[in-house]
Coordinates of C-alpha atoms in Angstrom, one line a residue:
Chain A
M1 CA 31.3 41.0 6.1
R2 CA 28.1 42.8 4.6
K3 CA 29.0 41.1 1.2
I4 CA 29.4 37.7 3.0
F5 CA 26.1 38.5 4.7
Y6 CA 24.0 39.2 1.2
L7 CA 25.9 36.2 -0.3
L8 CA 24.6 34.0 2.4
L9 CA 21.0 35.7 2.0
L10 CA 21.3 35.0 -1.5
C11 CA 22.1 31.1 -0.6
V12 CA 18.8 31.1 1.8
I13 CA 16.6 32.2 -0.9
I14 CA 17.9 30.0 -3.6
T15 CA 17.9 26.8 -1.4
S16 CA 14.2 27.6 -0.2
Q17 CA 13.2 27.4 -4.2
V18 CA 15.3 24.2 -4.6
F19 CA 13.6 22.6 -1.7
A20 CA 9.8 23.6 -3.1
Q21 CA 10.7 21.9 -6.5
D22 CA 10.1 18.3 -7.1
S23 CA 11.4 16.4 -9.9
T24 CA 9.9 13.4 -11.9
A25 CA 12.1 10.6 -11.7
T26 CA 12.5 8.7 -15.2
A27 CA 11.2 5.4 -15.6
D28 CA 15.1 4.2 -15.9
K29 CA 16.5 5.9 -13.0
S30 CA 17.7 3.3 -10.2
T31 CA 16.5 4.5 -6.9
F32 CA 17.2 3.6 -3.2
S33 CA 15.0 4.2 -0.7
I34 CA 14.5 3.5 3.0
S35 CA 11.2 3.6 4.8
G36 CA 9.3 2.0 7.9
Y37 CA 7.3 2.3 10.7
I38 CA 7.2 2.4 14.5
D39 CA 3.9 1.3 16.3
S40 CA 2.7 1.3 19.8
Y41 CA -0.3 1.2 21.6
Y42 CA -2.2 1.1 25.0
F43 CA -5.3 -0.9 25.4
T44 CA -7.2 -1.8 28.4
N45 CA -9.7 -4.8 28.8
F46 CA -12.7 -4.4 30.3
N47 CA -12.4 -8.1 31.8
R48 CA -9.6 -6.9 34.0
P49 CA -8.0 -10.3 33.5
A50 CA -5.3 -10.6 35.9
S51 CA -2.7 -11.7 33.9
R52 CA -3.0 -7.9 32.1
D53 CA -3.3 -9.4 28.6
N54 CA -5.6 -10.2 26.2
M55 CA -4.2 -13.7 25.0
G56 CA -6.9 -15.8 26.3
Q57 CA -6.5 -19.3 27.2
S58 CA -5.4 -20.6 24.1
G59 CA -2.6 -18.2 24.2
V60 CA -3.4 -16.8 20.9
G61 CA -6.3 -15.1 21.3
R62 CA -4.8 -11.8 19.9
G63 CA -1.9 -11.4 17.6
F64 CA 0.1 -8.0 18.3
D65 CA -2.1 -6.0 20.5
R66 CA -1.1 -8.4 23.5
R67 CA -0.5 -6.5 26.8
V68 CA -3.2 -4.2 28.6
D69 CA -3.1 -1.1 30.9
Q70 CA 0.3 -0.5 29.9
F71 CA 2.2 1.6 27.0
S72 CA 3.5 -1.1 24.8
L73 CA 6.0 -1.0 21.7
G74 CA 4.8 -2.8 18.7
M75 CA 7.4 -3.1 16.1
V76 CA 10.1 -0.9 14.4
Q77 CA 10.4 -1.7 10.7
T78 CA 13.2 -0.5 8.5
L79 CA 12.5 -1.4 4.9
F80 CA 15.2 -1.1 2.7
K81 CA 14.6 -1.2 -1.3
Y82 CA 16.9 -0.9 -4.5
T83 CA 15.0 -0.6 -7.5
N84 CA 16.1 -0.3 -10.9
R85 CA 14.4 -1.0 -14.6
K86 CA 15.4 -4.4 -14.4
S87 CA 15.8 -5.8 -10.7
E88 CA 14.5 -5.0 -7.4
M89 CA 15.9 -5.6 -3.9
V90 CA 14.1 -5.6 -0.6
A91 CA 15.6 -6.1 3.0
D92 CA 12.8 -5.9 5.5
L93 CA 14.4 -5.9 9.1
A94 CA 12.4 -5.4 12.1
F95 CA 12.8 -5.0 15.5
G96 CA 10.6 -5.2 18.9
P97 CA 8.2 -7.7 20.3
N98 CA 6.0 -7.7 17.3
A99 CA 8.5 -8.8 15.3
Q100 CA 9.3 -11.7 16.8
Y101 CA 5.7 -12.8 17.0
G102 CA 5.7 -11.9 13.2
N103 CA 8.5 -14.3 12.5
Y104 CA 8.0 -17.0 14.9
G105 CA 9.6 -19.8 13.0
N106 CA 12.5 -17.4 12.6
V107 CA 13.9 -16.7 15.8
P108 CA 16.7 -17.9 18.3
V109 CA 14.2 -19.8 20.9
L110 CA 13.7 -23.4 21.2
S111 CA 10.3 -23.8 20.0
P112 CA 6.8 -21.6 19.9
A113 CA 5.3 -21.1 23.3
Y114 CA 1.8 -22.0 22.7
G115 CA -0.5 -22.7 25.4
Y116 CA -1.5 -20.1 28.0
A117 CA 1.7 -18.1 27.7
V118 CA 2.5 -14.8 26.3
G119 CA 4.7 -16.1 24.0
N120 CA 7.2 -15.0 21.5
D121 CA 7.4 -11.6 22.2
N122 CA 10.2 -10.8 24.7
F123 CA 13.0 -10.8 22.1
S124 CA 13.8 -7.5 20.6
G125 CA 16.7 -8.4 18.2
V126 CA 17.1 -7.6 14.3
I127 CA 14.8 -10.0 12.9
I128 CA 14.7 -10.5 9.0
K129 CA 11.0 -10.0 8.2
Q130 CA 11.6 -10.3 4.6
A131 CA 14.7 -10.6 2.5
Y132 CA 14.1 -11.0 -1.4
F133 CA 15.3 -9.7 -4.8
K134 CA 12.9 -9.6 -7.9
Y135 CA 14.2 -9.8 -11.5
N136 CA 12.2 -8.2 -14.6
A137 CA 12.5 -10.5 -17.3
T138 CA 10.4 -8.4 -19.0
D139 CA 7.9 -5.8 -18.6
K140 CA 5.5 -8.6 -17.5
L141 CA 7.1 -11.4 -16.1
S142 CA 9.4 -11.8 -13.1
F143 CA 10.9 -13.8 -10.6
T144 CA 11.2 -13.6 -6.8
A145 CA 13.3 -15.7 -4.5
G146 CA 13.9 -15.4 -1.1
Q147 CA 11.7 -14.8 2.1
F148 CA 8.7 -12.9 1.3
G149 CA 5.6 -12.4 3.4
T150 CA 2.5 -14.6 2.2
H151 CA 0.5 -13.7 -0.7
I152 CA -2.5 -15.1 1.2
G153 CA -5.2 -13.0 2.9
Y154 CA -6.4 -9.7 3.2
E155 CA -4.7 -8.4 6.4
L156 CA -0.6 -8.1 7.3
I157 CA 1.7 -7.7 9.8
D158 CA 2.8 -4.0 8.5
A159 CA 0.3 -2.0 11.0
P160 CA 0.2 1.0 8.4
L161 CA -0.9 -1.5 5.5
N162 CA -4.1 -2.8 7.6
Y163 CA -7.1 -0.2 8.6
H164 CA -7.3 -2.0 12.1
Y165 CA -4.8 -2.0 14.3
S166 CA -5.4 -5.3 16.0
I167 CA -5.4 -8.3 13.3
N168 CA -8.0 -10.8 13.1
H169 CA -8.1 -14.6 13.9
T170 CA -8.4 -15.4 10.6
F171 CA -4.9 -14.0 10.1
N172 CA -3.5 -14.7 13.5
S173 CA -4.7 -18.4 13.2
G174 CA -5.9 -19.0 9.7
I175 CA -3.1 -18.6 7.3
P176 CA 0.7 -18.3 7.3
F177 CA 2.7 -15.5 7.7
Y178 CA 5.8 -15.7 5.3
H179 CA 7.1 -18.0 2.8
T180 CA 10.9 -18.8 1.6
G181 CA 11.0 -19.8 -2.0
L182 CA 10.9 -19.0 -5.7
K183 CA 8.0 -17.4 -7.3
G184 CA 7.4 -15.8 -10.9
S185 CA 4.5 -13.3 -11.5
Y186 CA 3.1 -12.5 -15.0
A187 CA 0.8 -9.1 -15.3
F188 CA -1.2 -10.1 -18.3
S189 CA -2.8 -6.4 -17.9
D190 CA -2.9 -4.1 -15.1
K191 CA -6.4 -5.7 -14.4
V192 CA -5.2 -9.4 -14.8
G193 CA -2.2 -11.0 -12.9
L194 CA -0.7 -14.3 -12.1
M195 CA 1.9 -15.7 -9.6
L196 CA 3.1 -19.3 -9.3
G197 CA 5.6 -20.2 -6.9
V198 CA 7.3 -22.8 -4.9
A199 CA 8.5 -22.4 -1.4
N200 CA 9.8 -24.6 2.0
G201 CA 6.6 -24.5 3.5
F202 CA 5.5 -21.3 5.8
D203 CA 6.7 -19.7 8.9
Y204 CA 9.8 -21.4 9.2
I205 CA 13.4 -20.4 8.3
F206 CA 14.3 -23.9 7.2
D207 CA 12.1 -26.7 5.8
N208 CA 11.2 -29.7 8.0
N209 CA 11.3 -32.0 5.1
R210 CA 11.7 -32.4 1.5
A211 CA 8.4 -31.5 0.1
K212 CA 7.6 -28.3 -1.4
A213 CA 4.7 -26.0 -1.0
I214 CA 3.1 -24.7 -3.8
I215 CA 1.8 -21.1 -3.7
G216 CA -0.4 -19.5 -6.5
Q217 CA -2.7 -16.6 -7.0
L218 CA -4.9 -14.9 -9.5
F219 CA -5.6 -11.3 -9.2
V220 CA -8.2 -9.8 -11.3
S221 CA -9.9 -6.1 -11.5
P222 CA -13.3 -5.9 -13.0
A223 CA -13.6 -2.4 -12.6
E224 CA -11.8 0.7 -11.4
G225 CA -11.2 0.5 -7.3
F226 CA -12.3 -3.0 -7.7
N227 CA -9.4 -5.8 -6.9
V228 CA -10.0 -9.0 -6.2
Y229 CA -7.3 -12.1 -5.0
F230 CA -7.9 -15.7 -5.6
N231 CA -4.9 -17.2 -3.7
Y232 CA -3.8 -21.0 -3.0
M233 CA -1.4 -22.9 -1.1
R234 CA -0.7 -26.5 -0.9
S235 CA 2.1 -28.2 1.0
N236 CA 3.3 -30.9 3.4
E237 CA 4.3 -30.0 6.8
A238 CA 4.7 -33.5 8.2
N239 CA 8.6 -33.5 10.0
A240 CA 10.8 -35.8 8.2
D241 CA 11.7 -39.1 9.7
S242 CA 15.3 -40.3 10.7
L243 CA 16.3 -41.3 7.5
G244 CA 14.9 -37.7 5.8
K245 CA 11.5 -39.4 4.3
T246 CA 8.6 -37.0 4.3
P247 CA 5.7 -39.0 5.8
D248 CA 2.2 -38.2 4.1
G249 CA 0.7 -34.7 4.8
N250 CA -1.4 -32.5 3.1
F251 CA -2.0 -28.9 4.4
S252 CA -3.6 -26.5 2.1
V253 CA -5.1 -23.1 2.5
Y254 CA -7.8 -21.6 -0.1
D255 CA -8.8 -17.7 0.0
I256 CA -10.4 -15.0 -1.4
N257 CA -10.4 -11.4 -1.0
G258 CA -11.4 -8.2 -2.2
T259 CA -11.8 -4.7 -1.9
Y260 CA -14.0 -2.4 -3.7
Q261 CA -14.1 1.4 -3.5
L262 CA -17.5 2.3 -4.2
T263 CA -17.8 6.0 -3.9
D264 CA -15.0 8.5 -3.1
K265 CA -15.8 8.4 0.8
F266 CA -17.0 4.6 1.2
M267 CA -14.6 1.3 1.1
M268 CA -16.0 -2.1 1.3
A269 CA -13.8 -5.4 1.4
F270 CA -14.2 -9.0 2.3
W271 CA -12.1 -12.0 2.6
V272 CA -13.4 -15.4 3.1
M273 CA -10.8 -18.5 3.6
L274 CA -10.5 -22.1 4.4
G275 CA -7.8 -24.3 5.5
S276 CA -7.6 -28.3 5.3
Q277 CA -4.8 -30.6 7.0
K278 CA -4.6 -34.4 6.7
G279 CA -1.9 -36.6 8.1
Q280 CA 1.5 -35.3 10.1
V281 CA 2.2 -31.9 10.6
G282 CA 5.4 -30.4 12.5
A283 CA 6.8 -27.6 11.2
P284 CA 6.4 -24.2 13.3
G285 CA 2.8 -22.8 13.1
T286 CA 1.5 -25.9 12.4
F287 CA -0.8 -28.0 14.9
T288 CA -1.6 -31.7 15.9
P289 CA -5.4 -31.8 16.1
A290 CA -6.8 -31.0 19.4
D291 CA -8.3 -34.6 19.5
G292 CA -5.1 -35.8 18.3
D293 CA -6.3 -37.3 14.7
T294 CA -4.2 -37.0 12.1
D295 CA -6.0 -39.6 9.7
E296 CA -9.4 -37.5 9.5
T297 CA -8.8 -34.1 7.2
K298 CA -9.6 -30.9 9.2
T299 CA -10.7 -28.0 8.1
W300 CA -11.0 -24.6 9.5
G301 CA -12.3 -21.0 7.9
G302 CA -12.7 -17.6 8.2
A303 CA -14.9 -15.0 7.0
N304 CA -14.9 -11.4 6.9
I305 CA -16.2 -8.3 6.2
Y306 CA -14.9 -4.8 6.0
G307 CA -16.3 -1.1 5.7
V308 CA -14.4 2.2 5.8
Y309 CA -16.0 5.6 5.8
S310 CA -13.9 8.7 5.1
F311 CA -15.6 11.8 6.7
S312 CA -12.8 13.9 5.4
D313 CA -8.8 13.6 4.9
L314 CA -8.4 13.7 8.6
F315 CA -10.9 11.3 9.7
S316 CA -12.1 7.7 8.7
L317 CA -13.9 5.1 10.5
G318 CA -14.0 1.3 9.9
F319 CA -15.7 -1.9 10.9
R320 CA -14.9 -5.2 10.8
G321 CA -17.0 -8.5 11.1
E322 CA -15.8 -11.8 11.5
L323 CA -16.6 -15.3 11.8
F324 CA -13.7 -17.6 12.5
D325 CA -14.2 -21.1 12.8
N326 CA -11.7 -23.8 14.3
T327 CA -14.3 -26.3 15.8
S328 CA -12.0 -29.2 14.1
G329 CA -9.3 -28.1 16.6
A330 CA -6.6 -28.1 13.8
R331 CA -5.3 -25.0 14.4
G332 CA -4.0 -23.1 17.7
L333 CA -7.3 -21.0 18.5
R334 CA -8.7 -23.7 21.7
N335 CA -10.0 -23.8 24.7
V336 CA -9.2 -26.3 27.3
D337 CA -11.8 -28.0 29.5
S338 CA -11.6 -28.9 33.3
F339 CA -9.9 -32.1 32.5
G340 CA -7.2 -30.3 30.7
N341 CA -8.4 -31.5 26.9
A342 CA -8.2 -29.1 24.0
H343 CA -11.2 -28.2 22.2
G344 CA -11.8 -26.6 18.9
T345 CA -13.7 -23.2 19.3
S346 CA -15.2 -20.5 17.3
V347 CA -15.3 -16.8 17.8
T348 CA -17.0 -13.7 16.1
T349 CA -15.4 -10.8 16.3
Y350 CA -16.2 -7.3 16.2
T351 CA -14.2 -4.2 15.9
L352 CA -14.6 -0.5 15.1
T353 CA -11.4 1.8 14.5
G354 CA -11.2 5.2 13.8
T355 CA -8.1 6.5 11.8
F356 CA -6.8 10.1 12.3
T357 CA -4.4 11.1 9.7
L358 CA -1.8 13.5 10.9
A359 CA 1.5 15.2 9.9
D360 CA 1.1 15.0 5.8
G361 CA 0.4 11.3 6.4
H362 CA 3.0 9.8 8.7
L363 CA 1.2 9.8 11.6
L364 CA -1.9 7.7 12.3
L365 CA -3.9 7.6 15.7
K366 CA -6.0 4.7 15.9
P367 CA -8.7 4.4 18.7
E368 CA -10.4 1.0 18.6
L369 CA -13.1 -0.8 20.0
R370 CA -13.0 -4.7 19.6
F371 CA -15.4 -7.5 21.1
D372 CA -14.7 -11.2 21.0
N373 CA -17.2 -13.8 21.6
F374 CA -16.0 -17.4 21.8
K375 CA -18.2 -20.5 21.6
K376 CA -19.0 -21.1 25.3
L377 CA -18.1 -24.4 26.5
E378 CA -21.4 -26.1 28.6
G379 CA -21.9 -27.6 31.7
D380 CA -21.0 -26.9 35.6
S381 CA -17.5 -28.3 35.2
E382 CA -16.6 -26.2 32.6
I383 CA -17.3 -22.7 34.2
A384 CA -13.9 -22.1 34.8
S385 CA -12.8 -23.3 31.4
Q386 CA -13.8 -21.0 29.3
Q387 CA -11.3 -18.3 26.9
F388 CA -10.5 -15.5 29.0
M389 CA -9.3 -14.7 32.0
D390 CA -11.2 -12.7 34.6
S391 CA -9.9 -10.1 37.5
D392 CA -9.6 -13.3 39.8
G393 CA -7.1 -15.3 37.6
N394 CA -10.0 -17.8 36.1
F395 CA -10.9 -18.5 33.1
T396 CA -14.7 -17.5 33.4
K397 CA -15.1 -15.1 30.5
N398 CA -15.8 -16.5 26.7
S399 CA -16.1 -12.7 25.5
Q400 CA -13.7 -9.8 25.8
T401 CA -14.0 -6.2 25.0
T402 CA -10.8 -3.9 24.6
F403 CA -10.6 -0.4 24.1
G404 CA -7.5 1.7 23.4
V405 CA -5.4 3.8 21.0
A406 CA -2.6 2.7 18.5
A407 CA -0.1 5.1 17.2
I408 CA 1.9 4.6 14.0
Y409 CA 4.6 6.5 12.6
K410 CA 5.6 5.7 8.9
F411 CA 8.2 7.3 7.2
Chain B
M1 CA 16.5 49.7 8.8
K2 CA 18.3 47.3 6.5
P3 CA 18.4 44.3 8.8
A4 CA 14.6 44.7 9.1
L5 CA 14.4 45.0 5.1
T6 CA 16.7 42.0 5.1
F7 CA 14.5 40.1 7.4
L8 CA 11.3 40.9 5.6
L9 CA 13.1 39.6 2.2
I10 CA 13.8 36.3 3.7
F11 CA 10.5 36.3 5.1
C12 CA 8.3 36.8 1.6
S13 CA 10.8 34.0 -0.2
F14 CA 9.6 31.7 1.8
F15 CA 5.8 32.9 2.0
A16 CA 5.9 33.2 -1.8
Y17 CA 6.0 29.5 -2.0
S18 CA 3.5 28.6 0.6
Q19 CA 0.5 30.0 -1.4
S20 CA -0.7 27.8 -4.3
V21 CA -2.8 29.7 -6.8
L22 CA -4.2 27.3 -9.9
P23 CA -6.3 29.4 -12.6
T24 CA -9.9 28.5 -12.2
Y25 CA -12.8 28.9 -15.0
E26 CA -16.0 30.1 -14.7
S27 CA -17.5 27.0 -13.5
G28 CA -15.0 27.2 -10.3
K29 CA -12.9 24.3 -11.7
V30 CA -9.4 24.0 -12.2
A31 CA -8.6 24.6 -15.9
F32 CA -5.8 26.0 -18.2
I33 CA -7.5 27.7 -21.1
E34 CA -6.0 30.0 -23.8
V35 CA -6.8 31.1 -27.5
V36 CA -3.2 30.9 -29.5
K37 CA -3.2 33.0 -32.7
T38 CA -1.1 31.7 -35.4
D39 CA -0.5 33.9 -38.3
S40 CA -0.6 32.1 -41.7
L41 CA -1.0 28.5 -40.4
G42 CA -4.1 26.8 -41.7
K43 CA -6.4 24.5 -39.6
E44 CA -5.5 21.3 -41.1
L45 CA -1.6 22.1 -40.4
L46 CA -2.6 22.8 -36.7
Y47 CA -4.7 20.1 -36.0
E48 CA -2.0 17.6 -37.7
N49 CA 0.8 19.0 -35.4
A50 CA -1.7 18.9 -32.4
G51 CA -2.2 15.5 -33.3
K52 CA 1.7 14.8 -33.4
W53 CA 2.4 16.1 -30.1
L54 CA -0.3 14.3 -28.4
Q55 CA 1.0 11.2 -29.5
A56 CA 4.8 11.8 -28.8
N57 CA 4.1 12.9 -25.3
N58 CA 1.8 9.8 -24.7
F59 CA -1.5 11.1 -24.2
Q60 CA -4.7 8.7 -24.2
I61 CA -6.5 10.2 -27.3
Q62 CA -10.2 9.9 -27.0
V63 CA -11.3 11.8 -30.2
S64 CA -14.3 11.0 -31.7
A65 CA -15.3 11.3 -35.2
E66 CA -17.4 14.4 -34.9
D67 CA -14.4 15.5 -32.9
S68 CA -12.0 14.9 -35.8
I69 CA -14.4 16.5 -38.4
A70 CA -14.8 19.6 -36.0
G71 CA -11.0 19.7 -36.0
K72 CA -10.8 19.0 -32.3
W73 CA -8.7 16.7 -30.2
V74 CA -9.5 15.2 -26.8
A75 CA -6.9 13.4 -24.9
R76 CA -6.3 12.5 -21.2
Q77 CA -3.0 11.8 -19.2
S78 CA -1.6 11.9 -15.8
F79 CA 1.6 12.4 -14.1
P80 CA 2.8 11.2 -10.4
V81 CA 3.1 13.6 -7.7
Y82 CA 5.1 12.6 -4.5
A83 CA 5.5 12.5 -0.8
R84 CA 9.2 13.5 0.5
G85 CA 10.8 10.2 1.5
Y86 CA 14.2 9.7 3.0
V87 CA 16.4 9.2 0.7
S88 CA 14.4 9.0 -2.1
K89 CA 11.0 10.3 -3.1
K90 CA 7.8 7.9 -3.4
I91 CA 4.6 8.4 -5.2
H92 CA 1.8 9.8 -3.3
G93 CA -0.6 9.8 -6.1
K94 CA -1.5 10.9 -9.8
I95 CA -2.9 13.8 -11.3
N96 CA -5.1 13.4 -14.0
Y97 CA -6.1 15.8 -16.5
T98 CA -8.1 16.1 -20.1
L99 CA -6.4 18.1 -22.8
T100 CA -8.9 19.5 -25.3
V101 CA -7.3 21.3 -28.5
A102 CA -9.5 22.9 -30.8
V103 CA -8.4 24.1 -34.0
K104 CA -9.4 27.1 -36.9
E105 CA -8.1 29.1 -39.4
N106 CA -4.9 30.9 -38.1
R107 CA -5.7 29.9 -34.4
Y108 CA -6.3 27.3 -31.8
K109 CA -7.8 26.6 -28.3
Y110 CA -6.2 24.2 -25.7
E111 CA -7.9 23.5 -22.3
F112 CA -6.5 21.7 -19.8
S113 CA -9.2 20.6 -17.2
N114 CA -11.1 17.8 -15.2
F115 CA -8.2 17.7 -12.8
T116 CA -8.1 15.1 -10.3
F117 CA -6.0 13.7 -7.7
D118 CA -5.7 9.6 -7.6
Y119 CA -4.9 8.5 -3.8
Y120 CA -2.5 5.9 -3.9
K121 CA -1.6 3.6 -1.2
E122 CA 1.2 0.9 -0.4
N123 CA 0.3 -2.7 -1.1
R124 CA 1.7 -5.7 0.4
N125 CA 4.5 -6.1 -1.6
Y126 CA 5.5 -1.9 -1.0
E127 CA 4.4 -0.8 -4.3
M128 CA 2.2 2.5 -4.9
V129 CA -1.2 1.2 -6.5
P130 CA -4.3 3.3 -6.8
T131 CA -6.9 3.0 -4.4
G132 CA -10.2 3.8 -6.6
K133 CA -10.3 7.1 -4.3
H134 CA -10.7 10.6 -6.3
K135 CA -10.1 14.3 -4.8
A136 CA -11.0 17.5 -7.1
L137 CA -7.8 19.2 -7.7
E138 CA -9.7 22.6 -6.6
E139 CA -10.5 21.5 -3.5
T140 CA -8.4 23.7 -1.2
K141 CA -8.4 21.8 2.0
A142 CA -6.9 18.5 2.9
S143 CA -6.7 17.9 6.8
G144 CA -3.7 16.2 8.1
W145 CA -2.0 16.8 4.6
Q146 CA -2.3 20.3 4.0
S147 CA 1.4 21.2 2.8
L148 CA 1.7 18.3 0.8
W149 CA -1.8 18.8 -1.0
E150 CA -0.5 22.5 -1.7
Q151 CA 3.1 21.2 -3.1
H152 CA 0.7 18.8 -5.5
Q153 CA -1.1 21.7 -6.8
K154 CA 2.2 23.7 -7.3
T155 CA 3.7 20.9 -9.0
T156 CA 0.7 20.7 -11.2
Q157 CA 1.0 24.2 -12.1
R158 CA 4.7 23.9 -13.0
T159 CA 4.0 20.8 -14.9
V160 CA 1.0 22.2 -17.3
N161 CA 2.9 25.5 -17.6
T162 CA 6.0 23.0 -19.1
M163 CA 3.1 21.3 -21.3
I164 CA 1.5 24.6 -22.6
G165 CA 5.2 25.9 -23.5
S166 CA 6.2 22.5 -25.5
L167 CA 2.6 22.6 -27.3
K168 CA 2.8 26.1 -28.4
T169 CA 6.3 25.2 -29.8
A170 CA 4.8 22.2 -31.7
M171 CA 1.9 23.8 -32.8
I172 CA 4.1 26.4 -35.1
D173 CA 5.9 23.6 -36.7
I174 CA 5.8 23.8 -40.2
P175 CA 7.1 21.0 -41.9
K176 CA 10.3 21.5 -44.2
P177 CA 9.9 20.8 -48.0
K178 CA 11.4 17.9 -49.1
T179 CA 14.8 18.6 -51.1
E180 CA 15.6 16.1 -54.2
T181 CA 19.0 14.7 -54.5
V182 CA 19.8 14.4 -58.1
L183 CA 22.8 11.9 -58.7
S184 CA 25.5 13.5 -61.0
K185 CA 27.6 10.9 -63.2
K186 CA 30.1 13.8 -63.9
S187 CA 33.4 13.4 -61.7
A188 CA 33.9 15.1 -58.4
S189 CA 36.5 17.6 -59.8
Q190 CA 33.7 19.3 -62.1
D191 CA 32.7 22.6 -61.1
W192 CA 28.9 22.3 -59.8

C-alpha cells in the first residue's frame, strides 16, 4: 500500500512539471484547434421604450445589442480550425440570436423582417457563420474558397474582435456581413498584401442572379503598429428575371480603415466608407431606395474614429465617434413619416466602452455607454415620426442613450 | 508525521513552479550575461564560430563595421509564447531579445538582453498578428493574466538556457583539418 502511495506521489510531481512546460510547435506540424466565445449583455435605455428594445422605427437601429432591461444571450461561436503548412480549413458554427442576425440571408426564414420589428433573432439553431478552406500554393500565394466574413470594414461580427460591444451603424447598415466565393491573396511582404476575388454577392447563401461580385483588398503597413486596409466590392444585386437574365444594377462599396498603436498605452483607429447603388436590387441585404427611384445613383457613407487607452493590462477605455449618412434612403436605416412614407436619415453616435480583462484574457467585461442622435423630422405632423420609441409606445424621440454591461467569454 | 511530510513535498512541488525568477542586471533589466573562458581558442576562431551559430539559428544580425573590428556580433530574434487553447495552443505573443557576443583571445562574452513581450491579437481571419504594443519582460505584474505572464517568463528562462547551451557548444568547435585523398594506380590487393 505504501509503495502504491509513493508511486502515485511520484506521478503527481512528474505531472505537475509536465503541465508547467510549454513546447514550441514546429512550422510543418499540423494543428487542430477548437475555439470560440459566448457573449451576453444587460442594457438599459433611458427613453424607457415600451417595446423594451433599441431597434427604432427602422428596425435596424442596433445590431446585436437589441433588447433592454433583461439578461440577453448574444451568440455562441464554435470555431473548428485545421491547419498544416499547405492548407487550412475553418468551420465557424454559431448559435443564438445574434448568429441568426449576423447571417440573415442564410437562415430558414421567408424573408428578413425589416421595418419596426425586432427581426431575425428568434432562431437559435446552428448557423454556418463561415465555412471555407485555404490552399497555400506558395509561401506568399494562397486561395480561399467557401463562405467567409467580409473583408470590408473595421468592425466585425465576433464580439471578442471588436473593442466596443455594440456595432456601429456603418457596419450594421452600410456594408456586407459575408460573401460566398473564391479569393486569392498574395503577401508581397509582411508590410504589403493584396487580395482579389469573386463572390456570389453578399449576405446570401445562394446567388439571386448570374452576375458575380468582384472583391478586393490592399493591405499596407507603413510603420510598426500602423496598418491600413483599402477595400472594394462591386456587384449587381438585381433579382434575375423569369428567364434567368440579370437586369442592370450596380452595388459598390469603397472603404479605408486603419489602426495605429501610437504608444504602448494608446491606440487610434479610423474607418471611412462610401457605398453606392443604381438600378434594381433584390438580394437580402439590399433595399429599394426609400423614394423608389432606382434609376438614380444613391450613395451612403460612414466616418468613424476610435481611440483606446490602456490604463493597465486589467482595464482600458475606448471611445468611438461616428457619422453615418443614409439621407439618400438607399439603406435600411430610415425614418417613417406620419403618412407612412420612408425617408433616408443620418445619425451621429458616441460610444464610451470600458474593458476589464480577467481570467488570463478569457473573460472580458465591457461596461458601455452609447448615445445615438438621428436627424429630426421637422413639422408638427412629425412629432410622433421620429426614430425612437418613448415609454408610451410613440416614436417621439430622435435620440437615445443606452447603458449596460456585456460579458464575453472566449476560449 | 510521514503524511504531513508527504503533503509538504506535494505542496512544494507546485509552489516551486509558481515563482518566476529571471536574472536581472545592474539596470534592473532582464539579462543573461556570462564571460566564458576558452583555452587555446583564438579571437578569430571564436568570432567565426559565433557568426556561424547565429546564422544557423536564424538570428537577424545587426553588426556594424565598428562591431566587426571590435570582434562583436549583435543580433535579434524572437520566439512565440502560447496561451493554453483547447486541443491545441494558440500564440499569445512573442518574446523579442537582443544577443550580443563579444570575443577576445581565449574568451568570449554573451549577453541576452532587451527582452520585450509583443502583444498579439486575433484578426478577422483568426490569425494571431502583432498589435504594435510591447511589455518589458522585467515587469512583474500583468493584471488579469498574471499566471500566463509568469508562464511566459518561465518559458523565456528555459528557452534562453537552451540557447546558451547550444551557443557554448558551438563556440568551442574546432574545424577538422582537411585530409587529402590520394588515388593509387596500384591494384586493390596490394598492401597499403
